[in-house]
């Protein structure tokens, strides 16, 4: 039909043929929406195999994760209440705020299983909103990085400057509330156990975010003393506790790396920890915990990942089985026209 | 120069006094001189203050007579107003306004995000929309410039004319417009190349009418017909102010101390064209935007698709959700601030600003509400509108580019003039169609005639051909084919085919797809090549052809290329008659002021002159036209053609010789869907004529309102005692493919209404021709009774009568027991005007909806719009109106979708339409393919958009709950900016642009698939809620799996724990994977583009993370080196992503499969058939299903062919039985 039409069109209008054809859409597979396409459909074979495959992949990963998690040996010691002298137990805030009272406290830990080095030492805080917006924003990365930008204190409210207007370095609430409990460890036999506090922060932070020529200035010198103080002789890039602390945690319960013990610990070994309980969590009822933990390729102790993997893998197997059974019981031939709406009416 | 060319030139030189021909229209008393003392009668009101100083344009360049120049501009903006205006337009959208407010607030400390992260996406989105506006406006500007730069000859003083650009024309200018040029402004006609100052105007661009209109200059200005005469031409025009009424004009011309009244016949409107006239002179009255056509241009109402309307509700729901969770969040914040914060010394509560003041928790809470409202803005997809806009523009591009909707004849492709309504095309329920020019070509073909009681013409219509072919195949025993009339159409190409039926009945099918002569498909050897001379009643034949050749108002035009004449006729019927007469050997080749010249070829070639004495025009009331001529032998004859009923009433006693036969033939022609006219004549003697002429003159010169009535009475006196010669049958040719298209659309479940200005009989004929009507369809005709005796109660009586008709018909439809019975409703315009009244329209609609087809005849443009509104509002379903003329504009603008046919008639309909196609048949592809695709694409896209934003937005909420509702977000600002703009936008756009559930061929083969749209299977509330639930589920999975894994433990072997950046980044990675996998599952059609976009988006995220990590830590903050240093080397990061991506999508995947397994939709099954290539291996099944996929139709070609076959079979049976009798006798 088309041929006839074009022939008849060419006859009387041959003179204007060019003009007319110029409006003719150009043929291409793209414009005609005829690009080659793969049109996968969900066949039982595909679906069941896919579920099985996911199951087959997920279950081993789940098992491996569980195994890894099981390999981790973890000692958790909650000490914030235990370290308060019994006389002050009803006035914990008064205790922590009284500089006259010694905050030193000794704890004894028993190693439940062999722990291979490196053993990571963490402190864990509870109910501490490091993720509060007021807190998170209260820092200035330019100042931390560059000695010449000490006056860049925007965002650091309310810890910007001292009373006379000189900037605080590092400014902001995060640095101001630096965690300052310290731990020292001894073996049961009295031999000291060194904690390596080097390289506990990210290398990129040390190299690029905290300047090696930026020294703390006016820090904790105001009327209100927050947390720990900084050695004003050491550049920020070497203040690794600060660097770790400045990585604000996502949740109100968090652990931060304190150091590494680079010695193996034997099962049932007794370790004594002498700690300085300086940090005030009593105001807001937060817990403090000391954690010693090994790590595997997957990180610390975390059964959830393995369980989640096993569950999803299991679900996949279940679905694969269900669909197989459904397929066997009520098979639907694919492309069976009797399922078309006009046939099933 | 050819001889004919010379003749034509001579004709031009002779300057016809054309007015003599137009006894009715143009006969008017001599131009009245108006009392000069009071020249402004009727022109004193405030609306008539325009004063034009002719030939003194300089007076109009400054006050007080300053009028705008002829520069036109249809642009919305100019360089200065663009920014403010376009920005204002953008922020009229509530969603954009919300984002603007958020962006402004982001400059204050209230905002949870950095200012740039709020402003950038908004700027992007608004910028894109504005860029689109700018491009569109630029196009309009270029279009305007093209028009403004056209040139016209203009009087520059001292009788010299020169060419100037249109936009430099001022009021008062004298212009000279040449043949086939457009008028540059509204002009007063002064004189033309014709002596009597008439000219012909084509007003196609104004009202869509193709016939030429005659304009006449005032006698007083006639002598200004040369350039030089304008040297000292001064006159003043006082007239009405600019207004949009095309058919009225009130004004006076003051010239030479006399005042002459002006009326519309002297006004030449801008955008109409000078035809058949060498040149005219005119004075510019209205320029530029003052001109009537510009005053007329209305902005077409902006239409929104039903999906978009529904989307608004979803947006409202999301807004409610937003307010709800923001309130929860701010109450939570107030509680935390009051009770928790005083203890949180590390926040220095004693120094806190109002935003975090534990002493004023309520105030802080209110501030926080604002923060939260901004933060959860991610629930409302900022990019949704812009994505939809981009998608729709691309979809429209595909519609424009579709080569199968390109019409070779007119050289026009389909065009989506607005991209707003693409998806609405997939949901159409009712099509309201114009007839002339839409269903039919408005091109008449002379097909049959009846002369002296004998029927001639063996050509047959398309329907007959197809039926014959089908019957042939049925008899030749290929049952597999009998349900597919479409197949017959497909191989319908052979010029003629003779189908030999087994039993010896020959059905000759003559079909000439390319008529050798336009307007002439007649074929019968008895008449052609002068064979009629051999017929015994030769005189009657001669008279018959003379009526055809003489009784008309057409003008011959010589075509130099082919050497033949073409005719400029008022109606296409007349053109067809003249062509027919020419083919029969009566060539009309010349018209002078008073004569018509015919070249007769048979029996001996000679030229004859017919002096036209009088001409009585055709109008719809008279339904006949006559000429009184004096032939070369001096005899006076009246030749008349008209509607059969009129002519038959006026026959003389001895003129009824052929009445019975002709009547029979007329009925046959009518049944075949042809337009018929009866032809008659009467020989007058001199005295009879002169008595009558005296009477006629008296009537003609009568002054007063009853002049027309008198003229008519006189004409009526003459047109009596006629002698019938025969009848003509002209086929109003259906456009190519119309019956098939209607058939397919009906199979797709669409209802088709025809609204036509034609009279009822014609409409019914066409209804039959395009299969909207067929035998066996019960016709319900509703019309008014004879309204000649109107009295006071008439209106009420008529109304009651129509109500009775409607209720009776409704009852009849209800009581009908046969489930296959079908009804057709035919209503005429007058009845319709009552039926559309408020108290009756619902009865009418109820009846109309229960009928298989509805035809409204004699409807006015306004009624077309009213009917459309009634259907749209009464049924609540989507309506599509299609038409081609200016009279369809109302309907096109009123309907949910307006489609204009960019055919021969003007551009008015197209300009008002949302889509324009070249031919009705393109509608099928536009709806069934593009509509279906676009509907599913947009529906899926919008659902997915909500899913994606809910999945993302809610994680922000959960996290906030963990931060003491302080408004902290776990993600970096940049992640959030990129989420909507880059990381998830391209896949969803590719879904919206490229998704195809089934290929276009399958869409066409299975029209039932279209019903998914009108049934709204893909955008109903259950689906929207399911997607929302899916989003909720995904957000829960993403958030809680991540916080459980990154809770407090080291996340890699180096012992470091995850900070907010690590956790946020992991969570974000999971979301990117989850939503992109989700869209991959949603798609069923992957070209390389989808692959690129989906997998590219995921890769882009990693690339971004990598690149972002390398930026200065001042910019990237805690995300510095995050991928290469902390997350990348940690297996847990990858394992978590894997887990979450799987966990998010497994339920959807299982659901998808379950649905396919147990409740497959049609397109699922067809996809499977195609996938396993079952359509190739089991062709029988495939064709069977294709035929079943057609909706049971009561109208359409299929039903029509059935009826025809029944009829033919009946005949066959008779014949066979009679043969049997003969055989028996012989043995």
CSV table of C-alpha atoms in Angstrom, one decimal, chain A residues 341, chain B residues 307 310 426-427 932 935-936 939-940 943 1008-1024 1027 1155 1159-1164:
chain,number,residue,atom,x,y,z
A,341,UNK,CA,-7.4,-12.4,29.9
B,307,UNK,CA,-1.7,10.4,36.0
B,310,UNK,CA,-3.3,11.7,40.7
B,426,UNK,CA,-2.8,5.3,26.7
B,427,UNK,CA,-6.0,5.8,28.8
B,932,UNK,CA,0.2,2.2,25.7
B,935,UNK,CA,1.2,5.2,29.9
B,936,UNK,CA,3.1,2.2,31.3
B,939,UNK,CA,3.1,5.0,35.6
B,940,UNK,CA,6.0,2.8,36.4
B,943,UNK,CA,5.7,4.7,41.2
B,1008,UNK,CA,-6.8,-5.8,24.0
B,1009,UNK,CA,-3.5,-4.9,25.6
B,1010,UNK,CA,-4.6,-1.3,25.3
B,1011,UNK,CA,-7.2,-1.9,27.9
B,1012,UNK,CA,-4.6,-1.9,30.6
B,1013,UNK,CA,-4.5,1.8,30.3
B,1014,UNK,CA,-8.2,2.7,30.5
B,1015,UNK,CA,-8.5,0.2,33.3
B,1016,UNK,CA,-5.5,1.9,34.9
B,1017,UNK,CA,-3.9,-1.3,36.0
B,1018,UNK,CA,-0.5,0.3,36.6
B,1019,UNK,CA,-1.4,3.4,38.5
B,1020,UNK,CA,-4.2,2.4,40.8
B,1021,UNK,CA,-4.0,3.1,44.5
B,1022,UNK,CA,-3.2,-0.5,45.4
B,1023,UNK,CA,-0.1,-0.3,43.2
B,1024,UNK,CA,0.9,3.0,44.6
B,1027,UNK,CA,5.3,0.6,46.0
B,1155,UNK,CA,2.4,-12.7,40.2
B,1159,UNK,CA,-1.9,-14.0,38.0
B,1160,UNK,CA,-0.1,-13.3,34.8
B,1161,UNK,CA,-1.2,-10.2,32.9
B,1162,UNK,CA,-1.6,-10.4,29.2
B,1163,UNK,CA,1.7,-8.8,28.4
B,1164,UNK,CA,3.4,-11.4,30.6
